[in-house]
Coordinates of C-alpha atoms in Angstrom, one line a residue:
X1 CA -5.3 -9.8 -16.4
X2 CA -5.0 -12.7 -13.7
X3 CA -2.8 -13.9 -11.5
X4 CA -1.2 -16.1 -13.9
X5 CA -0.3 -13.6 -15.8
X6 CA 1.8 -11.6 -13.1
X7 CA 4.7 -12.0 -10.8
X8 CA 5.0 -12.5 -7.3
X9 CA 8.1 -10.5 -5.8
X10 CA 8.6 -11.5 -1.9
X11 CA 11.1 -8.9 -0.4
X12 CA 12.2 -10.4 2.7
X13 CA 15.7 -8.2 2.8
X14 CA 16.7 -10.3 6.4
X15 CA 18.2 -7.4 8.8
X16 CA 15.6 -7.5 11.4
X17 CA 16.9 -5.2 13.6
X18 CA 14.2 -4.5 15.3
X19 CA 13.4 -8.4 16.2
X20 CA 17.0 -9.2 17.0
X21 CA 17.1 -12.6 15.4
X22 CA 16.0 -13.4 11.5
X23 CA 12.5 -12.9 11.8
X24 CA 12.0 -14.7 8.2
X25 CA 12.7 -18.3 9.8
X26 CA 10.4 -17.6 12.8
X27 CA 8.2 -20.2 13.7
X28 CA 4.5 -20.0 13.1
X29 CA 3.0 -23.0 14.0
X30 CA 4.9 -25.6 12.3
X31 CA 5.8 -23.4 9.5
X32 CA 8.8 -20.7 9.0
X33 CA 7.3 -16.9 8.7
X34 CA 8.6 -16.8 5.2
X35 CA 7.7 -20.1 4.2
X36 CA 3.7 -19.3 5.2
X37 CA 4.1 -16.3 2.7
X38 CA 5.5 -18.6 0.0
X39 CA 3.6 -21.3 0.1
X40 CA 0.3 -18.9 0.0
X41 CA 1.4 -17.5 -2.5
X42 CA 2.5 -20.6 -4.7
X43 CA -1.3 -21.4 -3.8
X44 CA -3.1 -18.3 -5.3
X45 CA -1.4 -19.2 -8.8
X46 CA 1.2 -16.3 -9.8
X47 CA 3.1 -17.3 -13.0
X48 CA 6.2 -17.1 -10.7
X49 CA 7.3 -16.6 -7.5
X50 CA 10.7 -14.4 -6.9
X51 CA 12.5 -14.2 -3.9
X52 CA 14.2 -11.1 -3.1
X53 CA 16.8 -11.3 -0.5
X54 CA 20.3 -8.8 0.4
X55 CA 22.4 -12.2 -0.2
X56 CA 22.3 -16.1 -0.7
X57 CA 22.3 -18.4 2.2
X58 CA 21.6 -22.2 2.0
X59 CA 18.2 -21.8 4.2
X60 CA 17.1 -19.0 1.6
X61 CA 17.7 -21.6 -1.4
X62 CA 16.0 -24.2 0.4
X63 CA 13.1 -22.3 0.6
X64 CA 12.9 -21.2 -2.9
X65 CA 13.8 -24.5 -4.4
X66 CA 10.6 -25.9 -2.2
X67 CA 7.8 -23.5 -3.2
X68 CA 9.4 -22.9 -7.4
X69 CA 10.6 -19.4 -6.5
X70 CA 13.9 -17.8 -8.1
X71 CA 16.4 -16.0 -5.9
X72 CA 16.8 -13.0 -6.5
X73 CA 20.1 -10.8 -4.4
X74 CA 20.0 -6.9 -4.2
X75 CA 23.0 -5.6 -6.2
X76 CA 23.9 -3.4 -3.2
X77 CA 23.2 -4.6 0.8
X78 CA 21.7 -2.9 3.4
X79 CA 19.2 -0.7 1.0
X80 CA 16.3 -1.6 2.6
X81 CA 12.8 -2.7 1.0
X82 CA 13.3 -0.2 -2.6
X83 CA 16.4 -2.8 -3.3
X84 CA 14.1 -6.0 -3.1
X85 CA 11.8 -3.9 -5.2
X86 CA 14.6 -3.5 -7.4
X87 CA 16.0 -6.4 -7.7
X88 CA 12.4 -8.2 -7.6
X89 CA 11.5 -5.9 -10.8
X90 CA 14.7 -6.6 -12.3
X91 CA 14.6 -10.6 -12.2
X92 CA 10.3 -10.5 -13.1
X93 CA 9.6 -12.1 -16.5
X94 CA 6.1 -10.3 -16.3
X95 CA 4.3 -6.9 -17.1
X96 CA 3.0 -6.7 -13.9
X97 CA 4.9 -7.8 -10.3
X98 CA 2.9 -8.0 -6.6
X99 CA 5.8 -6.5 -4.1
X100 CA 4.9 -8.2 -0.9
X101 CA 6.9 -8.0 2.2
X102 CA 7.9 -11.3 3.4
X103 CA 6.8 -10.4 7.1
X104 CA 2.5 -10.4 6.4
X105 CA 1.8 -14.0 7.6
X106 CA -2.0 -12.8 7.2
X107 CA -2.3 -10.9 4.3
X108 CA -4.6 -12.6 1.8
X109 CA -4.2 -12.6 -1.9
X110 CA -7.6 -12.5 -3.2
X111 CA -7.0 -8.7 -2.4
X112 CA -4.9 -9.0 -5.6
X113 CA -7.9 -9.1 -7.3
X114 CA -9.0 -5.4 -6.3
X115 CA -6.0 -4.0 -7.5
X116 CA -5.4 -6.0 -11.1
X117 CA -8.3 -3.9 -12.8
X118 CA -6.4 -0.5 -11.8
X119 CA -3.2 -2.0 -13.6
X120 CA -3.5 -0.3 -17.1
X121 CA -2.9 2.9 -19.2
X122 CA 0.5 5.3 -18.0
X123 CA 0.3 3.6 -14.3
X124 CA 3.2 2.1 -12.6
X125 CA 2.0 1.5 -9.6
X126 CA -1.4 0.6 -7.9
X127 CA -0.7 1.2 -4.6
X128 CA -3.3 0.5 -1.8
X129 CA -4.1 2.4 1.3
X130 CA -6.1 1.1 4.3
X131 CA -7.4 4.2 6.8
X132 CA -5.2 6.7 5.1
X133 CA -1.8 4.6 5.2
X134 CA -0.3 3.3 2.2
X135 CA 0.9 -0.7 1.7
X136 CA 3.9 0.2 -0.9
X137 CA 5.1 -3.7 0.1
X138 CA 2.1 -5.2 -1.1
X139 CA 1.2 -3.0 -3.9
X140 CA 1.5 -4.3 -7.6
X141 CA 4.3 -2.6 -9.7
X142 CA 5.0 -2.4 -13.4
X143 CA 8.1 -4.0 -14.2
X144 CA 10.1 -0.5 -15.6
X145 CA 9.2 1.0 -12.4
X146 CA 12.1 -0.8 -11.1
X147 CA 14.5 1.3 -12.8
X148 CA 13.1 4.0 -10.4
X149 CA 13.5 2.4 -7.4
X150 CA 17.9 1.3 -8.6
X151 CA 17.7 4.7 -9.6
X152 CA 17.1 6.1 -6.2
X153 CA 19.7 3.8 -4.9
X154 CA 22.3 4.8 -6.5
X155 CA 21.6 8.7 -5.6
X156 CA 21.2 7.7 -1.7
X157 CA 17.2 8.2 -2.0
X158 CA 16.3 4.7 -0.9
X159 CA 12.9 6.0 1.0
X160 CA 10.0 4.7 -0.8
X161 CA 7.6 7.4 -0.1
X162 CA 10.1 9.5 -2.4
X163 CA 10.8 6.8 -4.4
X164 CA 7.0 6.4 -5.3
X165 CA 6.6 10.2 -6.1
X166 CA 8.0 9.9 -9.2
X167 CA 6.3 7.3 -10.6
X168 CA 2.8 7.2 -11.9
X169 CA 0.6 5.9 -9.0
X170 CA -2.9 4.8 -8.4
X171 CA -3.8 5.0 -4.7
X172 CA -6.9 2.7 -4.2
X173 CA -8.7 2.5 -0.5
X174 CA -9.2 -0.6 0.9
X175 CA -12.1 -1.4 3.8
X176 CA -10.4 -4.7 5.1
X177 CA -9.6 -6.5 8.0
X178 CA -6.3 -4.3 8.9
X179 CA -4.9 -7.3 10.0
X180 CA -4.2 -8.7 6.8
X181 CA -1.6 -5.9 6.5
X182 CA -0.1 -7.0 10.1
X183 CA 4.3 -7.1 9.6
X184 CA 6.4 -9.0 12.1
X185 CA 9.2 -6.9 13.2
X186 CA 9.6 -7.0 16.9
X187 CA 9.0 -9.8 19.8
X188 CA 5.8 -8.5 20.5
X189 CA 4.4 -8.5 17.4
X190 CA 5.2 -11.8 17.0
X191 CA 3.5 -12.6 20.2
X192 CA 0.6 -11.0 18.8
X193 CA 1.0 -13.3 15.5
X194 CA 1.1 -16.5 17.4
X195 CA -2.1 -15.6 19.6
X196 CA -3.9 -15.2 15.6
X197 CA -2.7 -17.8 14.5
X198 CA -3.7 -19.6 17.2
X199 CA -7.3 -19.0 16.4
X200 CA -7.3 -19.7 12.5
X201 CA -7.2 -23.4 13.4
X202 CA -10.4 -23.1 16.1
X203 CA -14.1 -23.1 15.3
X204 CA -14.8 -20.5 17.2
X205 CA -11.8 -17.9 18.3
X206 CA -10.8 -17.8 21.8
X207 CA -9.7 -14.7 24.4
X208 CA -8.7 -15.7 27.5
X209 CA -8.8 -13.1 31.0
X210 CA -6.3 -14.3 33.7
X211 CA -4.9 -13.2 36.6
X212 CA -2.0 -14.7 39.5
X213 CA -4.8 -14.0 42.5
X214 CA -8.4 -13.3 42.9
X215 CA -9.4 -9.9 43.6
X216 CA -7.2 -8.6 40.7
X217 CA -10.8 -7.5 38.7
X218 CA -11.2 -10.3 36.0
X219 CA -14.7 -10.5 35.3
X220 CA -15.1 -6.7 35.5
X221 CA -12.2 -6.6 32.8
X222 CA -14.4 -8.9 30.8
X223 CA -17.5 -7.0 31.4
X224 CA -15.7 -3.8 30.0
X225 CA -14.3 -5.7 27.0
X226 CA -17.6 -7.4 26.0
X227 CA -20.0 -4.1 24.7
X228 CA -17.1 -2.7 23.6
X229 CA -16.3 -6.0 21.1
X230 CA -20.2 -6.3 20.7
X231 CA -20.2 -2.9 19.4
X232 CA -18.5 -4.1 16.4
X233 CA -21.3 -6.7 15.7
X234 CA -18.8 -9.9 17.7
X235 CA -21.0 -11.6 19.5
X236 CA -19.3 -13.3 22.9
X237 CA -19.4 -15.7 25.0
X238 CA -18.0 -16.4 28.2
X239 CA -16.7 -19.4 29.9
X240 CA -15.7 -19.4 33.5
X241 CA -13.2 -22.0 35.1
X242 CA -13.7 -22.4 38.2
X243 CA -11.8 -24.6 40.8
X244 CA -14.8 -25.6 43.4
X245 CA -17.2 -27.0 41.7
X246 CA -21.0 -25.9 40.9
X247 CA -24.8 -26.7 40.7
X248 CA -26.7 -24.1 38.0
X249 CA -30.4 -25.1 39.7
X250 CA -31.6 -25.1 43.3
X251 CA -32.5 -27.5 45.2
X252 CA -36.4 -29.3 44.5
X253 CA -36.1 -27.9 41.1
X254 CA -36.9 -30.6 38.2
X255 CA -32.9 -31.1 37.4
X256 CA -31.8 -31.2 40.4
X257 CA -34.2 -33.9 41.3
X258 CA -33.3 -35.4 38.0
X259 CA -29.2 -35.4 39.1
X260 CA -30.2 -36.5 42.8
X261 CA -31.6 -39.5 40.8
X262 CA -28.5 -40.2 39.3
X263 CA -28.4 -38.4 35.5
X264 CA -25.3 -38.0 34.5
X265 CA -26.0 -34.7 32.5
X266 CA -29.1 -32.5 32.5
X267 CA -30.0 -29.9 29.6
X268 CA -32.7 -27.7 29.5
X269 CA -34.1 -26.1 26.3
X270 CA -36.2 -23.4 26.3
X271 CA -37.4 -20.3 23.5
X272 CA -34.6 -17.9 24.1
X273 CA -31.4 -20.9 24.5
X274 CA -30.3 -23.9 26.5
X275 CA -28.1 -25.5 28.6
X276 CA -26.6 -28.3 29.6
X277 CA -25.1 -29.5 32.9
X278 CA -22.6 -32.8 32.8
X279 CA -20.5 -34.4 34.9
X280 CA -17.1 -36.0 33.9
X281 CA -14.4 -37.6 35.0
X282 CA -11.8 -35.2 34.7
X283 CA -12.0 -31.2 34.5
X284 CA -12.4 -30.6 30.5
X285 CA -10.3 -27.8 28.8
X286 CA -11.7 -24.6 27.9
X287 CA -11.4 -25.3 24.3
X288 CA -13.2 -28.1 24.1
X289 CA -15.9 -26.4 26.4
X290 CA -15.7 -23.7 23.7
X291 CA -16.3 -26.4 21.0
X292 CA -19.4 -27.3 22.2
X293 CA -21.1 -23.6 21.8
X294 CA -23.4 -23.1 18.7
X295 CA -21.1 -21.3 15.8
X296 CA -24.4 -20.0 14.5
X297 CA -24.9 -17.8 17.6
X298 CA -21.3 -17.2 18.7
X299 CA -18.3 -15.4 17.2
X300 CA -15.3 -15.6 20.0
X301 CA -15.2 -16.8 23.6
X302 CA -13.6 -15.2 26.0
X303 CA -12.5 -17.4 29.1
X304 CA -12.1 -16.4 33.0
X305 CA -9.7 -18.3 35.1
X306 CA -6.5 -18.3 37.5
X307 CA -4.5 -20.5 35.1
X308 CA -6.2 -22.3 32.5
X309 CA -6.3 -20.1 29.8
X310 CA -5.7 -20.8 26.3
X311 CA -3.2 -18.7 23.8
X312 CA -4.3 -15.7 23.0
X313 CA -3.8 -14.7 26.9
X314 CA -4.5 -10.8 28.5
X315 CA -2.7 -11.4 32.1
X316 CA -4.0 -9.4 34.6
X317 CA -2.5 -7.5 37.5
X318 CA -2.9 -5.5 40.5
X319 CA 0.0 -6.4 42.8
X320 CA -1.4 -9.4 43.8
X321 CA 0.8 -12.7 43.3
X322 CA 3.2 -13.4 41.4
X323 CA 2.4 -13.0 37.4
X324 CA 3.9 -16.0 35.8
X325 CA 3.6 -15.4 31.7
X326 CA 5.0 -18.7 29.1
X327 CA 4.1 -18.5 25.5
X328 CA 0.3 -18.0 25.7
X329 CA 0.9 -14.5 27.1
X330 CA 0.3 -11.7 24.7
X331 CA -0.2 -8.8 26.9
X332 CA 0.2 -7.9 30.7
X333 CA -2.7 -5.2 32.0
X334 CA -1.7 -4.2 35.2
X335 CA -1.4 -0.7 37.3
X336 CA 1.7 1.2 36.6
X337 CA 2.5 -1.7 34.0
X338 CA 6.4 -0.5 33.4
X339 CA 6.5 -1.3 37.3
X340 CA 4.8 -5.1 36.9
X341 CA 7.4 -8.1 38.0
X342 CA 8.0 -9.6 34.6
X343 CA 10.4 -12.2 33.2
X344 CA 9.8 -11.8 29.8
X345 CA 10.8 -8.3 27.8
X346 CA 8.8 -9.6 24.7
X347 CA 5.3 -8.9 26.2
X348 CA 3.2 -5.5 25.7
X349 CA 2.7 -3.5 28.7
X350 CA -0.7 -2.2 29.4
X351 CA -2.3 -0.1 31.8
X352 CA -5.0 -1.9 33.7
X353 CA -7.8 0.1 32.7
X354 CA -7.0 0.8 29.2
X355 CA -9.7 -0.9 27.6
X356 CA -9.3 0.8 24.5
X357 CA -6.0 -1.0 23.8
X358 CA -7.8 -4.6 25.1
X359 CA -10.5 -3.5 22.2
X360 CA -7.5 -3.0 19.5
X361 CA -5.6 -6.2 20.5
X362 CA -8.9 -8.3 20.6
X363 CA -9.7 -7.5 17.4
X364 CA -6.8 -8.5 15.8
X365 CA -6.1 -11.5 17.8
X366 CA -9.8 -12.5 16.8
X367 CA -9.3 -11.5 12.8
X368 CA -11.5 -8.3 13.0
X369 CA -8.9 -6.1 13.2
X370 CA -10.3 -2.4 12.1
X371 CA -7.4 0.2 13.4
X372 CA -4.3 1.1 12.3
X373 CA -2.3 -0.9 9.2
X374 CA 0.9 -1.6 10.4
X375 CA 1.6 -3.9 13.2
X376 CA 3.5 -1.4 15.5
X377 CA 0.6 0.8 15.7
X378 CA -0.4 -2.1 17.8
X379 CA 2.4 -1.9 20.0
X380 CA 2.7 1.7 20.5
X381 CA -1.2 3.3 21.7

């Protein structure tokens, strides 16, 4: 079995209570959440695509007449995810259905592969589990095992853990990038989303450390993060933006005579690396700075400065300024950080010195996320 030969089921039911606006039409980078989801999916090659949805609107018809999917409506609203699963079921023309929640914009469908070998004999479901927590929306169900979940509807059960109990289920561990499990439900999370997404389109991922004010303990923030990320095999770089200008050699020294003679960049080479000293005519952006380091030797870059930094963005704070956050702001690490002047609700809160958190959020934001499998355990440590 393939994916050909199987059925995609996207249950994106539309309540998002917990975002407080309809997270499925949430920008991502030029793209709605929900239309990321289908058009990967239309990409991997699933025989169909269903949408299941608690009603018909004109923007959810849109979106299924663009990628080939079929609307499909829950029989009974506000059921939760076991009525998508339903319904999904219900409307699939094949065996065999993938139940994915609409709200993964990073969940990758080669995993499919994994799980189709699993899908044969009694089972019903093949249901995997990352770190000891199950993924029931994005698990692959047979198409009778629908019947359970309407079932459990109708008799107010509409939990899927209870749901699933009753069904013939293979559980099968994954060792993945947790991140590919990641759901959208709140602000912050999509904060969090952005600050990926961000680096998916850079050669080399990006971090960056600011603060309002010096003093505030950026490169000692920085030096905390790095063994910790290096620990997981990341290996980092570090650029530094700063606002006076600099000279790497001393004075009498071969490139220094060689810029005193007018060079308009000096590089040195030498057994264990290199670098290179230019001048231009305006301040180059840290990305482009990042660019220019060797991808062979360098996983992410993490950048110091005041106010230069480029999404994903850990602001710093120690009661010194004022900390102005925009949309490159995914957390604020500060001292009593429930007490730190913000203007935005949407951003995590975290205490200055809880490097433990920086570690969790910086692996995700760089795609090596290894704890937890659901996107709030990010926003609750």
């Amino acid at each position: 079995m393939n994916l050909s030969e199987i059925t995609l089921v996207v249950a994106a039911g539309g309540r998002s209570t917990r975002m407080g606006r309809d997270k499925r039409f949430l920008d991502l980078a030029g793209e709605s959440l929900l239309a990321r989801t289908l058009r990967k999916g239309l990409a991997a090659g699933f025989r169909e695509i269903i949408l299941a949805a608690e009603g018909e609107t004109e923007e959810l018809r849109a979106a299924a007449a663009r990628f080939g999917a079929r609307l499909a409506v829950d029989e009974r609203p506000a059921q939760g995810p076991a009525a998508a699963i339903a319904a999904g079921l219900a409307a699939s023309s094949s065996a065999w259905a993938l139940v994915l929640s609409g709200d993964m914009p990073f969940y990758d469908f080669d995993l499919v592969r994994a799980l189709l070998p699993e899908a044969r004999g009694e089972r019903q479901v093949v249901l995997p589990t990352l770190l000891g927590y199950s993924q029931p929306l994005a698990a692959l169900y047979r198409k009778e095992a629908g019947a359970a979940f309407a079932a459990g509807i109708v008799r107010g059960d509409r939990k899927l853990g209870i749901i699933l109990r009753e069904l013939a289920v293979k559980e099968l561990p994954l060792t993945v990038d947790a991140g590919l499990f990641f759901n959208v439900n709140t602000p912050a999370a999509y904060r969090l989303a952005l600050g990926r997404i961000a680096n998916e389109r850079r050669a080399v991922p990006m971090l960056s450390v600011a603060a309002p004010a010096s003093g505030t303990g950026k490169t000692t923030f920085i030096e905390r993060l790095i063994p910790r990320l290096a620990a997981h095999g990341i290996r980092i770089a570090v650029i530094k933006s700063d606002a006076h200008g600099f000279r790497l050699d001393t004075k009498g020294k071969d490139t220094d005579r060689f810029t005193a003679a007018g060079a308009a960049a000096v590089a040195v080479s030498a057994p264990n690396g290199y670098f290179i000293e230019q001048e231009t005519a305006e301040r180059r952006s840290l990305t482009d700075i990042a660019e220019k380091l060797d991808r062979a030797s360098v996983d992410v870059c993490i950048t110091e400065s005041r106010t230069r930094g480029v999404a994903p963005l850990f602001l710093l704070y120690r009661g010194r300024g004022t900390p102005e956050t925009d949309e490159r702001t995914i957390a604020v690490f500060s001292k009593a950080p429930e007490a730190a002047p913000l203007t935005e609700d949407a951003l995590l809160r975290v205490d200055l010195d809880d490097l433990e958190t920086a570690e969790r959020l910086a692996l995700f934001l760089v795609g090596r996320a290894l704890y937890g499998a659901d996107g709030a355990m990010f926003l609750t440590m």
